[in-house]
């Protein structure tokens, strides 16, 4: 019998996806669950609701709460945290690079490194130089990889992944979807998603 | 030293406030925390964001998720669940009655009974007859109590409680606020709020 599976849907600009990315691999491994990283563009889904930026910017009380809450969560986990400016960061190019890496061996490490650069170091993840440095740190050749990330097949793949997220009913990030289609939204629901994934196996 | 305190802010029409109300008293008692029930009107806060109904109605993917999620949570807790129609229920009169009861001895039981009527039995909690039957079930005289709930002092109290919720940065329900002003939003953050309340004592 194959290991139970869980899809981890996230946007590289999503705040709560940072702690989720940092903890999903050890937790899933402990639970005997195989995780698949599925980056997508949350902004495209927000746009359909008539939002041109994050709800954390549109609704100030919600935004203030989120920053404080994220700070608490990172402190509890011992994760460094620095608020990126501007928020949200432009995650399009990073998501495309992630898809190149997820088709190779270094995709998950790249995503985690992008989250650290953005939310622990406050770097601009929309910047090619920053992404190039992250790739170099993973011993991945930056120039060819950034070129591949701009190829038509990767662009189409990111569009189809975002469409698939929407089809699954995803409206925020992080979201977790089990093999039988159960959706769990939010970093704090990761444990429930892992339990569901093992139970429904 | 007095017991650590936690304020439980909720709207009687709020879906996730149902499981929160059902579990907060035993969990707080176990943690040695004193809980104060603070009903308010979430609709008044939504209005300031330009919303004329619940975001679960305005944003269909979010609404679909919430109903499924609530069903899962109730199943896990062994709580009966029935989706109220219409949603949200009119919670104004029930909130006023709750304030009368919270100034007496039966407020918490009344709130729990309203949540059960609404989310376990699918009853109309805006209906005076239903509220009267709930009061009678608690051995509280319905006619005088419903009249007191419509008094100017109770109306003013509910307005000032709602203003206080807003001042505290509350934008959703349930929310939990510790004595030192930390805000936690959502049924699934109750445990964190209780830990914070005891730690910050």
Tab-separated table of C-alpha atoms in Angstrom:
chain	number	residue	atom	x	y	z
A	1	UNK	CA	0.000	0.000	0.000
A	2	UNK	CA	1.432	3.424	-0.913
A	3	UNK	CA	1.920	6.003	1.861
A	4	UNK	CA	-1.054	8.323	2.449
A	5	UNK	CA	-0.652	11.578	0.514
A	6	UNK	CA	-1.265	15.234	1.272
A	7	UNK	CA	-1.054	18.143	-1.139
A	8	UNK	CA	0.361	21.341	0.372
A	9	UNK	CA	-1.004	24.309	-1.579
A	10	UNK	CA	0.683	27.645	-0.953
A	11	UNK	CA	1.653	30.973	-2.413
A	12	UNK	CA	5.261	31.984	-1.837
A	13	UNK	CA	4.021	35.424	-0.690
A	14	UNK	CA	1.596	33.960	1.877
A	15	UNK	CA	2.473	34.731	5.470
A	16	UNK	CA	1.039	31.670	7.218
A	17	UNK	CA	2.553	29.453	4.508
A	18	UNK	CA	5.977	30.271	5.994
A	19	UNK	CA	5.515	28.385	9.312
A	20	UNK	CA	3.541	25.691	7.448
A	21	UNK	CA	6.424	25.102	5.016
A	22	UNK	CA	8.890	24.958	7.895
A	23	UNK	CA	6.985	22.302	9.797
A	24	UNK	CA	5.174	20.186	7.200
A	25	UNK	CA	8.037	17.885	6.230
A	26	UNK	CA	9.019	16.666	9.727
A	27	UNK	CA	5.351	16.381	10.801
A	28	UNK	CA	4.370	14.472	7.665
A	29	UNK	CA	7.346	12.187	7.970
A	30	UNK	CA	6.417	11.396	11.574
A	31	UNK	CA	2.824	10.668	10.462
A	32	UNK	CA	3.989	8.506	7.545
A	33	UNK	CA	2.400	10.855	5.000
A	34	UNK	CA	3.899	11.806	1.629
A	35	UNK	CA	3.639	15.548	0.989
A	36	UNK	CA	3.486	17.187	-2.409
A	37	UNK	CA	4.387	20.911	-2.600
A	38	UNK	CA	1.920	22.726	-4.896
A	39	UNK	CA	2.752	26.420	-5.345
A	40	UNK	CA	0.013	28.533	-6.948
A	41	UNK	CA	-0.949	32.202	-7.286
A	42	UNK	CA	-3.390	33.239	-4.594
A	43	UNK	CA	-3.636	36.740	-6.091
A	44	UNK	CA	-5.421	35.299	-9.124
A	45	UNK	CA	-8.074	33.800	-6.833
A	46	UNK	CA	-8.368	37.033	-4.816
A	47	UNK	CA	-8.890	38.928	-8.075
A	48	UNK	CA	-12.015	36.894	-8.800
A	49	UNK	CA	-13.418	38.109	-5.460
A	50	UNK	CA	-12.773	41.683	-6.561
A	51	UNK	CA	-9.665	42.106	-4.373
A	52	UNK	CA	-6.584	43.721	-5.889
A	53	UNK	CA	-4.351	42.963	-2.909
A	54	UNK	CA	-4.229	40.729	0.157
A	55	UNK	CA	-7.269	40.823	2.487
A	56	UNK	CA	-4.690	41.601	5.197
A	57	UNK	CA	-4.166	44.942	3.459
A	58	UNK	CA	-7.835	45.481	2.595
A	59	UNK	CA	-9.091	44.802	6.143
A	60	UNK	CA	-6.767	46.581	8.578
A	61	UNK	CA	-7.972	44.894	11.812
A	62	UNK	CA	-7.436	41.501	10.200
A	63	UNK	CA	-4.017	42.581	8.956
A	64	UNK	CA	-2.887	43.886	12.357
A	65	UNK	CA	-4.000	40.637	13.959
A	66	UNK	CA	-2.216	38.503	11.352
A	67	UNK	CA	1.163	40.205	11.857
A	68	UNK	CA	0.953	39.845	15.624
A	69	UNK	CA	-0.260	36.263	15.331
A	70	UNK	CA	2.500	35.321	12.912
A	71	UNK	CA	5.060	36.854	15.261
A	72	UNK	CA	3.691	34.717	18.130
A	73	UNK	CA	3.674	31.550	15.995
A	74	UNK	CA	7.250	32.094	14.833
A	75	UNK	CA	8.364	32.794	18.411
A	76	UNK	CA	6.726	29.545	19.582
A	77	UNK	CA	8.478	27.623	16.803
A	78	UNK	CA	11.822	29.367	17.327
A	79	UNK	CA	11.671	30.707	13.759
A	80	UNK	CA	13.211	34.075	12.955
A	81	UNK	CA	10.651	36.547	11.664
A	82	UNK	CA	10.893	39.841	9.837
A	83	UNK	CA	7.976	41.566	8.197
A	84	UNK	CA	8.590	41.898	4.444
A	85	UNK	CA	8.099	45.309	2.849
A	86	UNK	CA	6.154	45.662	0.692
A	87	UNK	CA	3.590	43.016	1.519
A	88	UNK	CA	2.629	40.956	-0.358
A	89	UNK	CA	5.871	40.310	-2.197
A	90	UNK	CA	5.720	39.571	-5.931
A	91	UNK	CA	5.754	35.764	-5.981
A	92	UNK	CA	5.200	35.066	-9.693
A	93	UNK	CA	8.799	34.432	-10.750
A	94	UNK	CA	9.620	32.518	-7.562
A	95	UNK	CA	6.575	30.268	-8.110
A	96	UNK	CA	7.720	29.531	-11.652
A	97	UNK	CA	11.242	28.696	-10.448
A	98	UNK	CA	9.694	26.475	-7.775
A	99	UNK	CA	7.845	24.532	-10.474
A	100	UNK	CA	11.129	23.981	-12.332
A	101	UNK	CA	12.661	22.702	-9.085
A	102	UNK	CA	9.703	20.497	-8.190
A	103	UNK	CA	10.190	18.781	-11.555
A	104	UNK	CA	13.766	18.197	-10.415
A	105	UNK	CA	15.122	17.355	-6.942
A	106	UNK	CA	15.525	20.803	-5.366
A	107	UNK	CA	11.987	22.264	-5.440
A	108	UNK	CA	11.081	21.829	-1.777
A	109	UNK	CA	14.415	23.199	-0.552
A	110	UNK	CA	14.008	26.151	-2.901
A	111	UNK	CA	10.518	26.944	-1.534
A	112	UNK	CA	11.748	26.786	2.053
A	113	UNK	CA	14.737	28.985	1.178
A	114	UNK	CA	12.411	31.552	-0.467
A	115	UNK	CA	10.191	31.623	2.641
A	116	UNK	CA	13.258	32.133	4.849
A	117	UNK	CA	14.650	34.909	2.615
A	118	UNK	CA	11.261	36.648	2.646
A	119	UNK	CA	10.012	36.212	6.209
A	120	UNK	CA	13.215	35.687	8.205
A	121	UNK	CA	15.498	38.075	6.300
A	122	UNK	CA	13.017	40.539	4.773
A	123	UNK	CA	14.408	40.099	1.217
A	124	UNK	CA	12.654	40.960	-2.041
A	125	UNK	CA	11.639	37.613	-3.488
A	126	UNK	CA	10.484	39.204	-6.743
A	127	UNK	CA	14.103	40.160	-7.477
A	128	UNK	CA	15.981	37.900	-9.961
A	129	UNK	CA	19.262	38.535	-8.147
A	130	UNK	CA	17.832	37.301	-4.852
A	131	UNK	CA	16.351	34.240	-6.526
A	132	UNK	CA	19.661	33.654	-8.311
A	133	UNK	CA	21.510	33.760	-4.988
A	134	UNK	CA	19.036	31.294	-3.450
A	135	UNK	CA	19.554	28.937	-6.413
A	136	UNK	CA	23.319	29.249	-6.172
A	137	UNK	CA	23.062	28.422	-2.453
A	138	UNK	CA	21.332	25.183	-3.463
A	139	UNK	CA	24.046	24.449	-6.063
A	140	UNK	CA	21.553	25.004	-8.888
A	141	UNK	CA	22.778	26.978	-11.913
A	142	UNK	CA	20.882	30.305	-11.763
A	143	UNK	CA	20.957	31.614	-15.354
A	144	UNK	CA	19.614	28.523	-17.110
A	145	UNK	CA	17.098	27.909	-14.333
A	146	UNK	CA	15.675	31.431	-14.414
A	147	UNK	CA	15.417	31.108	-18.212
A	148	UNK	CA	13.595	27.764	-17.881
A	149	UNK	CA	11.235	29.367	-15.357
A	150	UNK	CA	10.189	31.857	-18.040
A	151	UNK	CA	9.473	29.137	-20.598
A	152	UNK	CA	5.969	28.679	-21.971
A	153	UNK	CA	5.530	25.230	-20.434
A	154	UNK	CA	6.274	26.476	-16.905
A	155	UNK	CA	4.039	29.529	-17.360
A	156	UNK	CA	1.220	27.245	-18.511
A	157	UNK	CA	1.875	24.844	-15.625
A	158	UNK	CA	1.540	27.627	-13.032
A	159	UNK	CA	-1.705	28.775	-14.640
A	160	UNK	CA	-3.101	25.239	-14.603
A	161	UNK	CA	-2.003	24.693	-10.989
A	162	UNK	CA	-3.798	27.892	-9.965
A	163	UNK	CA	-6.907	26.781	-11.868
A	164	UNK	CA	-6.707	23.402	-10.121
A	165	UNK	CA	-6.467	25.134	-6.703
A	166	UNK	CA	-9.604	27.060	-7.535
A	167	UNK	CA	-11.367	23.902	-8.719
A	168	UNK	CA	-10.529	22.254	-5.390
A	169	UNK	CA	-12.285	25.120	-3.569
A	170	UNK	CA	-9.093	26.761	-2.298
A	171	UNK	CA	-9.580	30.392	-1.262
A	172	UNK	CA	-6.536	30.999	0.960
A	173	UNK	CA	-3.101	29.670	1.812
A	174	UNK	CA	-1.754	27.456	3.115
A	175	UNK	CA	-4.341	24.820	2.230
A	176	UNK	CA	-3.999	21.067	2.526
A	177	UNK	CA	-5.917	18.586	0.377
A	178	UNK	CA	-6.033	14.855	1.050
A	179	UNK	CA	-6.179	12.140	-1.618
A	180	UNK	CA	-9.964	11.870	-1.070
A	181	UNK	CA	-10.434	15.618	-1.637
A	182	UNK	CA	-10.802	16.942	1.922
A	183	UNK	CA	-9.712	20.549	2.173
A	184	UNK	CA	-8.104	22.057	5.276
A	185	UNK	CA	-7.266	25.760	5.360
A	186	UNK	CA	-4.610	27.370	7.499
A	187	UNK	CA	-1.297	26.571	9.151
A	188	UNK	CA	-3.117	25.604	12.343
A	189	UNK	CA	-5.087	22.879	10.524
A	190	UNK	CA	-2.024	20.985	9.298
A	191	UNK	CA	-2.280	18.419	12.107
A	192	UNK	CA	-5.957	17.762	11.296
A	193	UNK	CA	-5.100	17.337	7.615
A	194	UNK	CA	-2.385	14.794	8.445
A	195	UNK	CA	-4.776	12.827	10.663
A	196	UNK	CA	-7.405	12.845	7.915
A	197	UNK	CA	-4.834	11.726	5.334
A	198	UNK	CA	-3.854	8.697	7.425
A	199	UNK	CA	-7.433	7.837	8.463
A	200	UNK	CA	-8.862	8.007	4.942
A	201	UNK	CA	-6.076	5.835	3.525
B	1	UNK	CA	-3.574	35.751	43.434
B	2	UNK	CA	-6.792	35.783	41.380
B	3	UNK	CA	-7.256	33.127	38.671
B	4	UNK	CA	-6.041	34.136	35.191
B	5	UNK	CA	-8.880	35.532	33.088
B	6	UNK	CA	-9.977	35.145	29.495
B	7	UNK	CA	-12.727	37.053	27.716
B	8	UNK	CA	-14.714	34.995	25.225
B	9	UNK	CA	-16.146	37.322	22.567
B	10	UNK	CA	-18.813	35.855	20.312
B	11	UNK	CA	-21.894	36.579	18.272
B	12	UNK	CA	-24.789	34.196	18.880
B	13	UNK	CA	-25.151	33.826	15.079
B	14	UNK	CA	-21.481	32.891	14.596
B	15	UNK	CA	-20.894	29.349	13.391
B	16	UNK	CA	-17.492	28.643	14.923
B	17	UNK	CA	-18.666	30.201	18.204
B	18	UNK	CA	-20.919	27.143	18.654
B	19	UNK	CA	-18.119	24.581	19.215
B	20	UNK	CA	-16.124	27.234	21.110
B	21	UNK	CA	-18.998	27.841	23.539
B	22	UNK	CA	-19.434	24.101	24.038
B	23	UNK	CA	-15.809	23.489	24.954
B	24	UNK	CA	-14.561	26.674	26.619
B	25	UNK	CA	-15.903	26.062	30.122
B	26	UNK	CA	-14.420	22.592	30.692
B	27	UNK	CA	-11.116	23.555	29.033
B	28	UNK	CA	-10.811	26.780	31.032
B	29	UNK	CA	-11.676	25.014	34.242
B	30	UNK	CA	-8.968	22.422	33.559
B	31	UNK	CA	-6.466	25.236	32.883
B	32	UNK	CA	-7.522	27.155	35.995
B	33	UNK	CA	-8.704	30.122	33.928
B	34	UNK	CA	-11.810	32.224	34.649
B	35	UNK	CA	-13.841	32.849	31.493
B	36	UNK	CA	-16.106	35.811	30.898
B	37	UNK	CA	-18.777	35.447	28.165
B	38	UNK	CA	-18.925	38.664	26.093
B	39	UNK	CA	-21.661	38.581	23.418
B	40	UNK	CA	-21.470	41.330	20.793
B	41	UNK	CA	-22.814	42.056	17.314
B	42	UNK	CA	-20.381	41.005	14.626
B	43	UNK	CA	-22.676	42.362	11.922
B	44	UNK	CA	-21.989	45.914	13.125
B	45	UNK	CA	-18.255	45.324	12.624
B	46	UNK	CA	-18.811	43.714	9.206
B	47	UNK	CA	-20.873	46.747	8.190
B	48	UNK	CA	-17.872	49.016	8.726
B	49	UNK	CA	-15.983	46.879	6.201
B	50	UNK	CA	-18.780	47.436	3.702
B	51	UNK	CA	-20.289	43.956	4.174
B	52	UNK	CA	-24.045	43.635	4.564
B	53	UNK	CA	-23.952	39.923	5.432
B	54	UNK	CA	-21.495	37.274	6.617
B	55	UNK	CA	-18.280	36.864	4.572
B	56	UNK	CA	-19.349	33.204	4.366
B	57	UNK	CA	-22.232	34.371	2.184
B	58	UNK	CA	-20.233	37.000	0.300
B	59	UNK	CA	-17.385	34.623	-0.590
B	60	UNK	CA	-18.892	31.302	-1.695
B	61	UNK	CA	-15.701	29.183	-1.629
B	62	UNK	CA	-15.047	30.334	1.927
B	63	UNK	CA	-18.653	29.612	2.875
B	64	UNK	CA	-18.642	26.116	1.382
B	65	UNK	CA	-15.439	25.362	3.257
B	66	UNK	CA	-16.792	26.701	6.555
B	67	UNK	CA	-19.908	24.490	6.499
B	68	UNK	CA	-17.884	21.381	5.718
B	69	UNK	CA	-15.274	22.310	8.321
B	70	UNK	CA	-17.894	22.970	10.993
B	71	UNK	CA	-19.483	19.601	10.235
B	72	UNK	CA	-16.099	17.893	10.718
B	73	UNK	CA	-15.408	19.777	13.960
B	74	UNK	CA	-18.818	18.899	15.410
B	75	UNK	CA	-18.384	15.250	14.383
B	76	UNK	CA	-14.983	15.152	16.134
B	77	UNK	CA	-16.528	16.658	19.271
B	78	UNK	CA	-19.619	14.447	19.142
B	79	UNK	CA	-21.801	17.569	18.842
B	80	UNK	CA	-25.025	17.398	16.861
B	81	UNK	CA	-25.014	19.796	13.920
B	82	UNK	CA	-27.719	21.181	11.671
B	83	UNK	CA	-27.217	24.082	9.306
B	84	UNK	CA	-29.523	26.965	10.262
B	85	UNK	CA	-31.642	28.542	7.543
B	86	UNK	CA	-31.374	31.387	6.921
B	87	UNK	CA	-27.769	32.048	7.798
B	88	UNK	CA	-26.845	34.179	9.622
B	89	UNK	CA	-29.692	34.071	12.110
B	90	UNK	CA	-30.868	37.364	13.644
B	91	UNK	CA	-28.955	37.439	16.916
B	92	UNK	CA	-29.866	40.903	18.242
B	93	UNK	CA	-32.638	39.948	20.663
B	94	UNK	CA	-30.817	36.829	21.845
B	95	UNK	CA	-27.679	38.903	22.547
B	96	UNK	CA	-29.714	41.343	24.610
B	97	UNK	CA	-31.313	38.516	26.590
B	98	UNK	CA	-27.829	37.049	27.109
B	99	UNK	CA	-26.685	40.345	28.634
B	100	UNK	CA	-29.633	40.245	31.052
B	101	UNK	CA	-28.638	36.705	32.023
B	102	UNK	CA	-24.942	37.486	32.338
B	103	UNK	CA	-25.892	40.130	34.898
B	104	UNK	CA	-27.709	37.308	36.712
B	105	UNK	CA	-26.688	33.646	37.133
B	106	UNK	CA	-28.062	32.050	33.961
B	107	UNK	CA	-26.277	33.923	31.141
B	108	UNK	CA	-23.750	31.265	30.159
B	109	UNK	CA	-26.329	28.484	30.166
B	110	UNK	CA	-28.621	30.647	28.063
B	111	UNK	CA	-25.872	31.280	25.476
B	112	UNK	CA	-25.081	27.565	25.239
B	113	UNK	CA	-28.793	26.762	24.907
B	114	UNK	CA	-29.155	29.329	22.106
B	115	UNK	CA	-26.189	27.816	20.252
B	116	UNK	CA	-27.693	24.338	20.604
B	117	UNK	CA	-31.140	25.494	19.431
B	118	UNK	CA	-29.565	27.199	16.429
B	119	UNK	CA	-26.832	24.792	15.308
B	120	UNK	CA	-27.997	21.436	16.685
B	121	UNK	CA	-31.757	21.837	16.155
B	122	UNK	CA	-31.895	24.404	13.324
B	123	UNK	CA	-34.279	26.726	15.230
B	124	UNK	CA	-34.910	30.430	14.540
B	125	UNK	CA	-33.093	32.235	17.337
B	126	UNK	CA	-34.540	35.603	16.300
B	127	UNK	CA	-37.998	34.333	17.309
B	128	UNK	CA	-39.314	35.523	20.700
B	129	UNK	CA	-41.202	32.255	21.156
B	130	UNK	CA	-38.059	30.195	20.731
B	131	UNK	CA	-36.130	32.431	23.126
B	132	UNK	CA	-39.029	32.256	25.579
B	133	UNK	CA	-38.967	28.458	25.446
B	134	UNK	CA	-35.202	28.458	26.051
B	135	UNK	CA	-35.677	30.746	29.063
B	136	UNK	CA	-38.477	28.589	30.421
B	137	UNK	CA	-36.197	25.569	30.071
B	138	UNK	CA	-33.702	27.367	32.313
B	139	UNK	CA	-36.471	28.191	34.843
B	140	UNK	CA	-36.228	31.878	33.967
B	141	UNK	CA	-39.484	33.811	33.609
B	142	UNK	CA	-39.751	34.622	29.856
B	143	UNK	CA	-42.097	37.629	29.698
B	144	UNK	CA	-40.315	39.872	32.194
B	145	UNK	CA	-36.909	38.807	30.887
B	146	UNK	CA	-37.752	39.559	27.252
B	147	UNK	CA	-39.090	42.954	28.393
B	148	UNK	CA	-35.888	43.653	30.344
B	149	UNK	CA	-33.859	42.707	27.270
B	150	UNK	CA	-35.588	45.511	25.375
B	151	UNK	CA	-34.803	48.099	28.038
B	152	UNK	CA	-32.618	51.082	27.211
B	153	UNK	CA	-29.826	50.047	29.555
B	154	UNK	CA	-29.438	46.633	27.922
B	155	UNK	CA	-29.609	48.136	24.424
B	156	UNK	CA	-26.876	50.613	25.415
B	157	UNK	CA	-24.816	47.835	27.007
B	158	UNK	CA	-24.836	45.751	23.812
B	159	UNK	CA	-23.795	48.802	21.794
B	160	UNK	CA	-20.934	49.536	24.174
B	161	UNK	CA	-19.831	45.886	24.214
B	162	UNK	CA	-19.725	45.899	20.405
B	163	UNK	CA	-17.728	49.148	20.451
B	164	UNK	CA	-15.347	47.588	22.981
B	165	UNK	CA	-14.886	44.525	20.743
B	166	UNK	CA	-13.975	46.809	17.893
B	167	UNK	CA	-11.582	48.796	20.101
B	168	UNK	CA	-9.849	45.527	21.029
B	169	UNK	CA	-9.230	44.854	17.331
B	170	UNK	CA	-11.825	42.098	17.037
B	171	UNK	CA	-12.903	41.409	13.443
B	172	UNK	CA	-14.424	37.929	13.729
B	173	UNK	CA	-15.874	35.432	16.186
B	174	UNK	CA	-15.113	33.667	18.335
B	175	UNK	CA	-12.261	35.794	19.659
B	176	UNK	CA	-10.434	35.414	22.953
B	177	UNK	CA	-8.728	38.276	24.766
B	178	UNK	CA	-6.397	37.806	27.728
B	179	UNK	CA	-6.092	40.212	30.666
B	180	UNK	CA	-2.963	41.711	29.071
B	181	UNK	CA	-4.805	42.376	25.801
B	182	UNK	CA	-3.627	39.510	23.585
B	183	UNK	CA	-6.167	38.670	20.920
B	184	UNK	CA	-6.726	35.168	19.552
B	185	UNK	CA	-9.199	34.610	16.741
B	186	UNK	CA	-11.014	31.384	16.004
B	187	UNK	CA	-12.285	28.270	17.746
B	188	UNK	CA	-9.029	26.495	16.942
B	189	UNK	CA	-7.012	29.109	18.854
B	190	UNK	CA	-8.802	28.593	22.165
B	191	UNK	CA	-6.032	26.363	23.525
B	192	UNK	CA	-3.375	28.969	22.645
B	193	UNK	CA	-5.426	31.676	24.348
B	194	UNK	CA	-5.708	29.599	27.519
B	195	UNK	CA	-1.965	28.960	27.566
B	196	UNK	CA	-1.298	32.681	27.067
B	197	UNK	CA	-3.740	33.580	29.851
B	198	UNK	CA	-1.956	31.327	32.343
B	199	UNK	CA	1.561	32.293	31.201
B	200	UNK	CA	0.935	36.033	31.330
B	201	UNK	CA	-0.591	35.826	34.807
